[in-house]
Coordinates of C-alpha atoms in Angstrom, one line a residue:
X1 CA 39.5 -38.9 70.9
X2 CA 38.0 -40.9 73.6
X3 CA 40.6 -39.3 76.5
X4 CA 41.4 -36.6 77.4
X5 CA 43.3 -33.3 76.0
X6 CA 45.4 -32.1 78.0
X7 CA 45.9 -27.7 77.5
X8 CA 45.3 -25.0 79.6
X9 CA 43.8 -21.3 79.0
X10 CA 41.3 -19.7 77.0
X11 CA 40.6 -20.5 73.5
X12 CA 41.9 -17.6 71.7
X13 CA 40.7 -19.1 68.2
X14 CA 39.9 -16.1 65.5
X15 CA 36.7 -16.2 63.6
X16 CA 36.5 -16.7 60.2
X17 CA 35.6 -14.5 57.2
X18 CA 32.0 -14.9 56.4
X19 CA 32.7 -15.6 53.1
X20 CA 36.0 -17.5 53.7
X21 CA 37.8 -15.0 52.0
X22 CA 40.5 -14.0 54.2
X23 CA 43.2 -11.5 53.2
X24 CA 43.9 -13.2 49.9
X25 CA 47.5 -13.5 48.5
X26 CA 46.8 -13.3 44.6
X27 CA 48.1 -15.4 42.2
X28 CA 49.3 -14.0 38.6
X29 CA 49.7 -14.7 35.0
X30 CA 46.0 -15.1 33.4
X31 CA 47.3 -15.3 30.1
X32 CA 49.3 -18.4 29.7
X33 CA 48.0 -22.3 28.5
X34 CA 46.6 -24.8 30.4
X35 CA 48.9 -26.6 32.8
X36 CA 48.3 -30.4 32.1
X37 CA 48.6 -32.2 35.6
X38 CA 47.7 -35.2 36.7
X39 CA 45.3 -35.6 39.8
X40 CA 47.8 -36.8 42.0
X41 CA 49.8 -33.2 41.4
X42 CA 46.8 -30.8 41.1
X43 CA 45.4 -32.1 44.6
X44 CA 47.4 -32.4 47.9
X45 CA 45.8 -34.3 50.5
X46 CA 48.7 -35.9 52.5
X47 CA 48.4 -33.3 55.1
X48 CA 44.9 -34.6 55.8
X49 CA 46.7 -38.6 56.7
X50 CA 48.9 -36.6 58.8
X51 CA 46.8 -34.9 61.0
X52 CA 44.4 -37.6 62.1
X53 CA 47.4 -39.7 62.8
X54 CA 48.7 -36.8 65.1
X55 CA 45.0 -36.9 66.5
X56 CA 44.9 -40.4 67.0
X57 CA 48.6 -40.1 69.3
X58 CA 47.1 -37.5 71.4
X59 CA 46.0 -40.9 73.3
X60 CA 49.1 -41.3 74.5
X61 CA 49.2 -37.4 75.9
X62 CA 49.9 -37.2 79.8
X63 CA 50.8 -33.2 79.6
X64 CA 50.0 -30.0 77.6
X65 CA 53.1 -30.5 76.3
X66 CA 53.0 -34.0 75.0
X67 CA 49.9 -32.6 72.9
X68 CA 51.5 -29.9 71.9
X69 CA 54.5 -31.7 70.5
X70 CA 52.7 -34.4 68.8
X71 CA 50.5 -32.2 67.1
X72 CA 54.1 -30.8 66.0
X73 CA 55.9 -34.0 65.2
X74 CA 53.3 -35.8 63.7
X75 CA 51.6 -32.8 61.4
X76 CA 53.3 -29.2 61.5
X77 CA 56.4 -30.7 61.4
X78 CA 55.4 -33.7 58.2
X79 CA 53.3 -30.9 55.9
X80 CA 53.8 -30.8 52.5
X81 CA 55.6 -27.7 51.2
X82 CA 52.2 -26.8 50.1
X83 CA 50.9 -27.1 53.5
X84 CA 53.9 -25.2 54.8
X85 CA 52.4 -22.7 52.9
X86 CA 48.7 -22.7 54.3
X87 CA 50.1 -22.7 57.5
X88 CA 52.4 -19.4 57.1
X89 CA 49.6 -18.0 55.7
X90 CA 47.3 -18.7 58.3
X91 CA 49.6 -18.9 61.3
X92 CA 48.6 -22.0 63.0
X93 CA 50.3 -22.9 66.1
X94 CA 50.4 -26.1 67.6
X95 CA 48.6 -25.1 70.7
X96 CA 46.0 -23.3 68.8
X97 CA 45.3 -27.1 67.7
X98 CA 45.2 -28.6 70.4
X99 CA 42.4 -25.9 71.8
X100 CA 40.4 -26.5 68.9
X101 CA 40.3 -29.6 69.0
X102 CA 39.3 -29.3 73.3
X103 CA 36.6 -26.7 72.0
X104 CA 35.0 -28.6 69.3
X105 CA 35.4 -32.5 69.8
X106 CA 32.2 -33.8 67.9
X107 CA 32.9 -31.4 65.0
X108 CA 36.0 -32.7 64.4
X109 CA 34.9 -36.6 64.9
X110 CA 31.9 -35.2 62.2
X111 CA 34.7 -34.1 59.8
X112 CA 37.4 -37.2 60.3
X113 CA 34.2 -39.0 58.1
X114 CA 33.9 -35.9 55.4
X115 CA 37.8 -36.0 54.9
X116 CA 38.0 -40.0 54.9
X117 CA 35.9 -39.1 51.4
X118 CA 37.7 -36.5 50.2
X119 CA 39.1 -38.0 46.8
X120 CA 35.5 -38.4 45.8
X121 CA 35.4 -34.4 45.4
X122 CA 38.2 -34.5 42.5
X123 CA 35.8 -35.4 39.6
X124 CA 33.8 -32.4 40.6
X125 CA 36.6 -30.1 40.9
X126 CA 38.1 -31.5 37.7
X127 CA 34.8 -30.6 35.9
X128 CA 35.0 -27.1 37.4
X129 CA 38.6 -26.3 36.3
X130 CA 37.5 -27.6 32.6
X131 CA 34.3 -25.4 32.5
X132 CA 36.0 -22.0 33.4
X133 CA 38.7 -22.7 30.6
X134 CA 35.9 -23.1 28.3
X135 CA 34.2 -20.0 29.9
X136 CA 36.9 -18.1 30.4
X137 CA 40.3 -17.5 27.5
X138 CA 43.5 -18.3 29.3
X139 CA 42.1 -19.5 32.4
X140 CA 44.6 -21.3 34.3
X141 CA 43.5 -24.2 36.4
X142 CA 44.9 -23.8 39.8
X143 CA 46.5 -26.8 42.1
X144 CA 44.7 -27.4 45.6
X145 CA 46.3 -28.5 48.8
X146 CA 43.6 -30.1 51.6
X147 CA 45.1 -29.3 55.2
X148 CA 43.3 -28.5 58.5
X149 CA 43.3 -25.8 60.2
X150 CA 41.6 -23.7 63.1
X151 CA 38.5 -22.3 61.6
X152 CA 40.6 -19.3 60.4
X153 CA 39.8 -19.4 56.7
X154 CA 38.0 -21.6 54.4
X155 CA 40.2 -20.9 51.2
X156 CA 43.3 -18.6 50.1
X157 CA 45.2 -18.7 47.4
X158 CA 49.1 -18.4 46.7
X159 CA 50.2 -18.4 42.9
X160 CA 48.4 -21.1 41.0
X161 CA 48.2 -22.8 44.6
X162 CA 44.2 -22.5 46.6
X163 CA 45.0 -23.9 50.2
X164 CA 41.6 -25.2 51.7
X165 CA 41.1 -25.1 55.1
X166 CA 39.3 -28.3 55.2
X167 CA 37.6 -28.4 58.4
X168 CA 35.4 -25.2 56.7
X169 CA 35.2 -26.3 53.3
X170 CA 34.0 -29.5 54.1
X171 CA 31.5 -28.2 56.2
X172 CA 27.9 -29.1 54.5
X173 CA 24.1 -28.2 56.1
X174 CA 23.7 -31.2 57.8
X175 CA 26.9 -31.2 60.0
X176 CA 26.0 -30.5 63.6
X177 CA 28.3 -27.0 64.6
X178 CA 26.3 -26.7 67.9
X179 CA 29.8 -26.0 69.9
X180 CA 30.1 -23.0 67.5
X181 CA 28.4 -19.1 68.6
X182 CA 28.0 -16.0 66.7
X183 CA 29.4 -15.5 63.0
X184 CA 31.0 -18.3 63.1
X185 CA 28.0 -20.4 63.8
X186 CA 26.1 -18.8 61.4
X187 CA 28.8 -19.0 58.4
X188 CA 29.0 -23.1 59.2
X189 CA 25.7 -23.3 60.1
X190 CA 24.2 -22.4 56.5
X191 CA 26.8 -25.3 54.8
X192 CA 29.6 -24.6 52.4
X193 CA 29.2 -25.3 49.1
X194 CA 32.8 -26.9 48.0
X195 CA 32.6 -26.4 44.1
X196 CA 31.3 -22.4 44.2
X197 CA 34.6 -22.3 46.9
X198 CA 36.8 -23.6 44.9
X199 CA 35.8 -21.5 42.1
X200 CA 35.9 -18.0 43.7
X201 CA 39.4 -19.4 44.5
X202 CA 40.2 -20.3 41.2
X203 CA 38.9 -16.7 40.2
X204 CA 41.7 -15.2 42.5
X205 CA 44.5 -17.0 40.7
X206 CA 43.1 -15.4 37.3
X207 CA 43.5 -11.7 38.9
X208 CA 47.1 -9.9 38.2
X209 CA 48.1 -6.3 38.4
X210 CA 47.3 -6.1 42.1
X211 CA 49.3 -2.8 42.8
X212 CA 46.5 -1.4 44.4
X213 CA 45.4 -1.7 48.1
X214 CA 42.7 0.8 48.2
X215 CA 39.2 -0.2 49.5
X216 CA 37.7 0.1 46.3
X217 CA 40.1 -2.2 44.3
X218 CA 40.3 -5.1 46.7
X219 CA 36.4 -4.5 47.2
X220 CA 36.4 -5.3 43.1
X221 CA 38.7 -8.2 43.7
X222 CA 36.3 -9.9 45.8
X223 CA 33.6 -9.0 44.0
X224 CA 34.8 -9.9 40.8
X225 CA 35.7 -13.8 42.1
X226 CA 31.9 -13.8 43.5
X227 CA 30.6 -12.8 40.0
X228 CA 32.6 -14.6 37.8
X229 CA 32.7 -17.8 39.8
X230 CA 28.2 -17.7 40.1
X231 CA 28.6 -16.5 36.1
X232 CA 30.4 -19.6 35.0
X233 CA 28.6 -21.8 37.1
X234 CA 25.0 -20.7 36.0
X235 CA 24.4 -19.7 39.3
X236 CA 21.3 -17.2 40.4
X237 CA 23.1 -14.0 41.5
X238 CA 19.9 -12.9 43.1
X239 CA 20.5 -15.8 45.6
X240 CA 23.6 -14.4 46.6
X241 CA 22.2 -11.6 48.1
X242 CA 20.9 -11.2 51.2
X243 CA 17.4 -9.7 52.9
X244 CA 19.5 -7.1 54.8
X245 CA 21.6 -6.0 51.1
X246 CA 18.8 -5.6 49.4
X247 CA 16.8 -3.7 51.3
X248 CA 19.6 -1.4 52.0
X249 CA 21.6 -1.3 49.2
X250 CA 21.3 2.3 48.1
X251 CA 22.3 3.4 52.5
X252 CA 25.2 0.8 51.9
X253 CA 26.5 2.4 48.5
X254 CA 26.7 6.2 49.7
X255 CA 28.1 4.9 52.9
X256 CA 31.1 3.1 50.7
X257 CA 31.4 5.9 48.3
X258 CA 33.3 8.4 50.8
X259 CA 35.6 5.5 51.9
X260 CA 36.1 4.2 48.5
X261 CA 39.9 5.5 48.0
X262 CA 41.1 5.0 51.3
X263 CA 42.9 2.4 52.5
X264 CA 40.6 1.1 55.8
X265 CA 38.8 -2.0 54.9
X266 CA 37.6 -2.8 58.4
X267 CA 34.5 -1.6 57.9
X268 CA 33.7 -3.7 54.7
X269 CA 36.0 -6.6 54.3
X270 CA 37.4 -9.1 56.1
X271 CA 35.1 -8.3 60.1
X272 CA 33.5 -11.5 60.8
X273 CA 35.3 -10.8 64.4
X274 CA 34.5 -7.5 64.8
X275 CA 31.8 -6.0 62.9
X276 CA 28.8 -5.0 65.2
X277 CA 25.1 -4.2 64.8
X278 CA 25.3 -5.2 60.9
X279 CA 26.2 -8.8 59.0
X280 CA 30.2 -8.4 58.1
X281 CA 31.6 -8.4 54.6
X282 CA 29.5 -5.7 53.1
X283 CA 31.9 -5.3 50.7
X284 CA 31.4 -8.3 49.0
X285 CA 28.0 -7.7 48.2
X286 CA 29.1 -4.0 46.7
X287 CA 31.5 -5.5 44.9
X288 CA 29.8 -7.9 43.1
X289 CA 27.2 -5.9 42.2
X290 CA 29.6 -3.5 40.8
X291 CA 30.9 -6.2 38.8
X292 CA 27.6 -7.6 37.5
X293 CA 26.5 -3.7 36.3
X294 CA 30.0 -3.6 34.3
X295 CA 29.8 -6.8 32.9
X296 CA 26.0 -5.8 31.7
X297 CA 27.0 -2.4 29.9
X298 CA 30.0 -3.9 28.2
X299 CA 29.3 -5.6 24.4
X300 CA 32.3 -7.3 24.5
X301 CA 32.1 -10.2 27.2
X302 CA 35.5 -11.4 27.2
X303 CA 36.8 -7.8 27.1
X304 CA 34.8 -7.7 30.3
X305 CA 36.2 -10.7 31.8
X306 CA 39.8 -9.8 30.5
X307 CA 39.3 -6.4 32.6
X308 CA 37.4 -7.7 35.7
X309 CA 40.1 -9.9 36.0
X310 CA 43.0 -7.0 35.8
X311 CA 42.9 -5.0 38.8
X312 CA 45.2 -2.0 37.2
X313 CA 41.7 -1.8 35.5
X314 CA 39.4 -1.0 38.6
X315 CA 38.6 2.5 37.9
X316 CA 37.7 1.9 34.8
X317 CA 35.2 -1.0 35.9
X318 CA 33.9 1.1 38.6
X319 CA 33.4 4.1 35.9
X320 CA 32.1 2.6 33.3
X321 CA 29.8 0.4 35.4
X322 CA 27.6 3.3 36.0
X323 CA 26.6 1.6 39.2
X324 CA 25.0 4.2 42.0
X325 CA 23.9 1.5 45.0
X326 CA 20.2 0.9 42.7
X327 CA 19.3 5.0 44.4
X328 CA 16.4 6.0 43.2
X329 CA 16.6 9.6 43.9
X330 CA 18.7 10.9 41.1
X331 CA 20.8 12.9 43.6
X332 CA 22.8 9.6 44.8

């Protein structure tokens, strides 16, 4: 993009989730067989072609309105149907584009090289998807679809379908997010780690039953992707937790408990934008280690599995967890 962009206004770009786990749509049916796909149909990359040739016309841009419509023509407008998807989800907009791509020039020329690689990373997935159906009965390897997007979310899921936001999942330690500030930043900055993505994902398209809204079930529905996803993958769980969560884990749990069966996640889940004074997605951490003390009281694994992944079944996890926020005064 050696001219120039032609737009107008402030950025109004959203933050991400922290954890790139944005109001998920879940996916059903745990129980079925294993869907035998070729590459070509689990992963869906076209979308990726299309928008660096819609980046590479925005040469030819004299007005706003040329950018705007070649961003439209040449990539909203040529998405897969599994694109279309990501991008109802997410509710791109063609000038939200082309402000991006004004805001944060040298990430994007940093992630045109990650993308250009981006069949390498089906091996690994493939790999993934085979373990959890060892790990896991009637797992159900999901498809993917690779798009770009506007930093909005890293993953989501629809069905058997995870759409990536690529220009997040992509993102690794090394790549330079200097034009980034605040939770955003600090989310990119730390690098994303594409197969433990992919996997919480995956986890999401496991989960059925989801009747529930309340704070505590879709606090279990995180929390159960983090768990099982770092559970299969012989991940350290103690890694996943932070300074601040473990130092105030017990404060955080009786702070959740009165809020449990309500339906206002904003304080929890889903606040990289708007949470002050405190890091945002609490309720991830709460989850998970709700999860982690139910899977460690129960005898029979899978049973524990099969009812982590039904979310008609989050009382019972929550009960029979016996989890109290690691209080030592007997009282909480």
């Amino acid at each position: 993009m050696s001219k120039k962009i032609y737009l107008n206004g402030p950025d109004l770009m959203r933050t991400i989730n922290l954890l790139f786990i944005g109001a998920l749509l879940l996916c059903g049916g745990v129980f079925g067989g294993i869907a035998a796909l070729s590459p070509k149909e689990r992963f869906v990359t076209s979308d990726i072609d299309h928008f660096w040739q819609a980046v590479d016309s925005l040469h030819s841009a004299r007005t706003k309105e040329d950018s705007i419509q070649l961003i439209k023509s040449l990539y909203i407008d040529r998405m897969s149907s599994e694109g279309k998807t990501f991008l109802m989800i997410r509710g791109y907009t063609a000038p939200e584009y082309i402000r991006a791509l004004q805001k944060y020039p040298r990430y994007y020329r940093a992630l045109r090289t990650k993308t250009d690689r981006i069949t390498e990373y089906r091996t690994m997935l493939d790999s993934t998807f085979a373990l959890f159906s060892r790990k896991i009965s009637g797992y159900k390897p999901p498809r993917i679809c690779f798009a770009i997007g506007c930093f909005r979310g890293g993953g989501t899921t629809r069905k058997d379908l995870i759409l990536m936001g690529a220009e997040i999942a992509l993102c690794d330690s090394l790549t330079d997010v200097s034009e980034f500030k605040g939770n955003l930043h600090d989310a990119l900055d730390k690098g994303i780690d594409l197969q433990e993505l992919v996997a919480h994902e995956s986890i999401h398209c496991q989960q059925h039953h989801a009747r529930n809204r309340s704070l505590l079930s879709v606090t279990l529905q995180e929390g159960a992707a983090n768990f099982l996803s770092a559970k299969v993958l012989e991940r350290d769980l103690t890694k996943e937790i932070s300074p601040y969560e473990r130092e105030n884990e017990c404060q955080l749990w009786n702070e959740f408990k009165p809020a449990a069966n309500g339906d206002d996640l904003s304080q929890w889940l889903f606040n990289t934008g708007s949470v002050k004074n405190r890091p945002p997605d609490l309720g991830y951490f709460i989850g998970m280690r709700i999860c982690e003390a139910y899977y460690n009281r129960t005898v029979d694994k899978q049973e524990a599995i099969k009812n982590l992944l039904d979310r008609s079944e989050y009382l019972k996890v929550m009960e029979q967890s016996g989890y109290n926020g690691n209080c030592t005064d007997a009282a909480n």
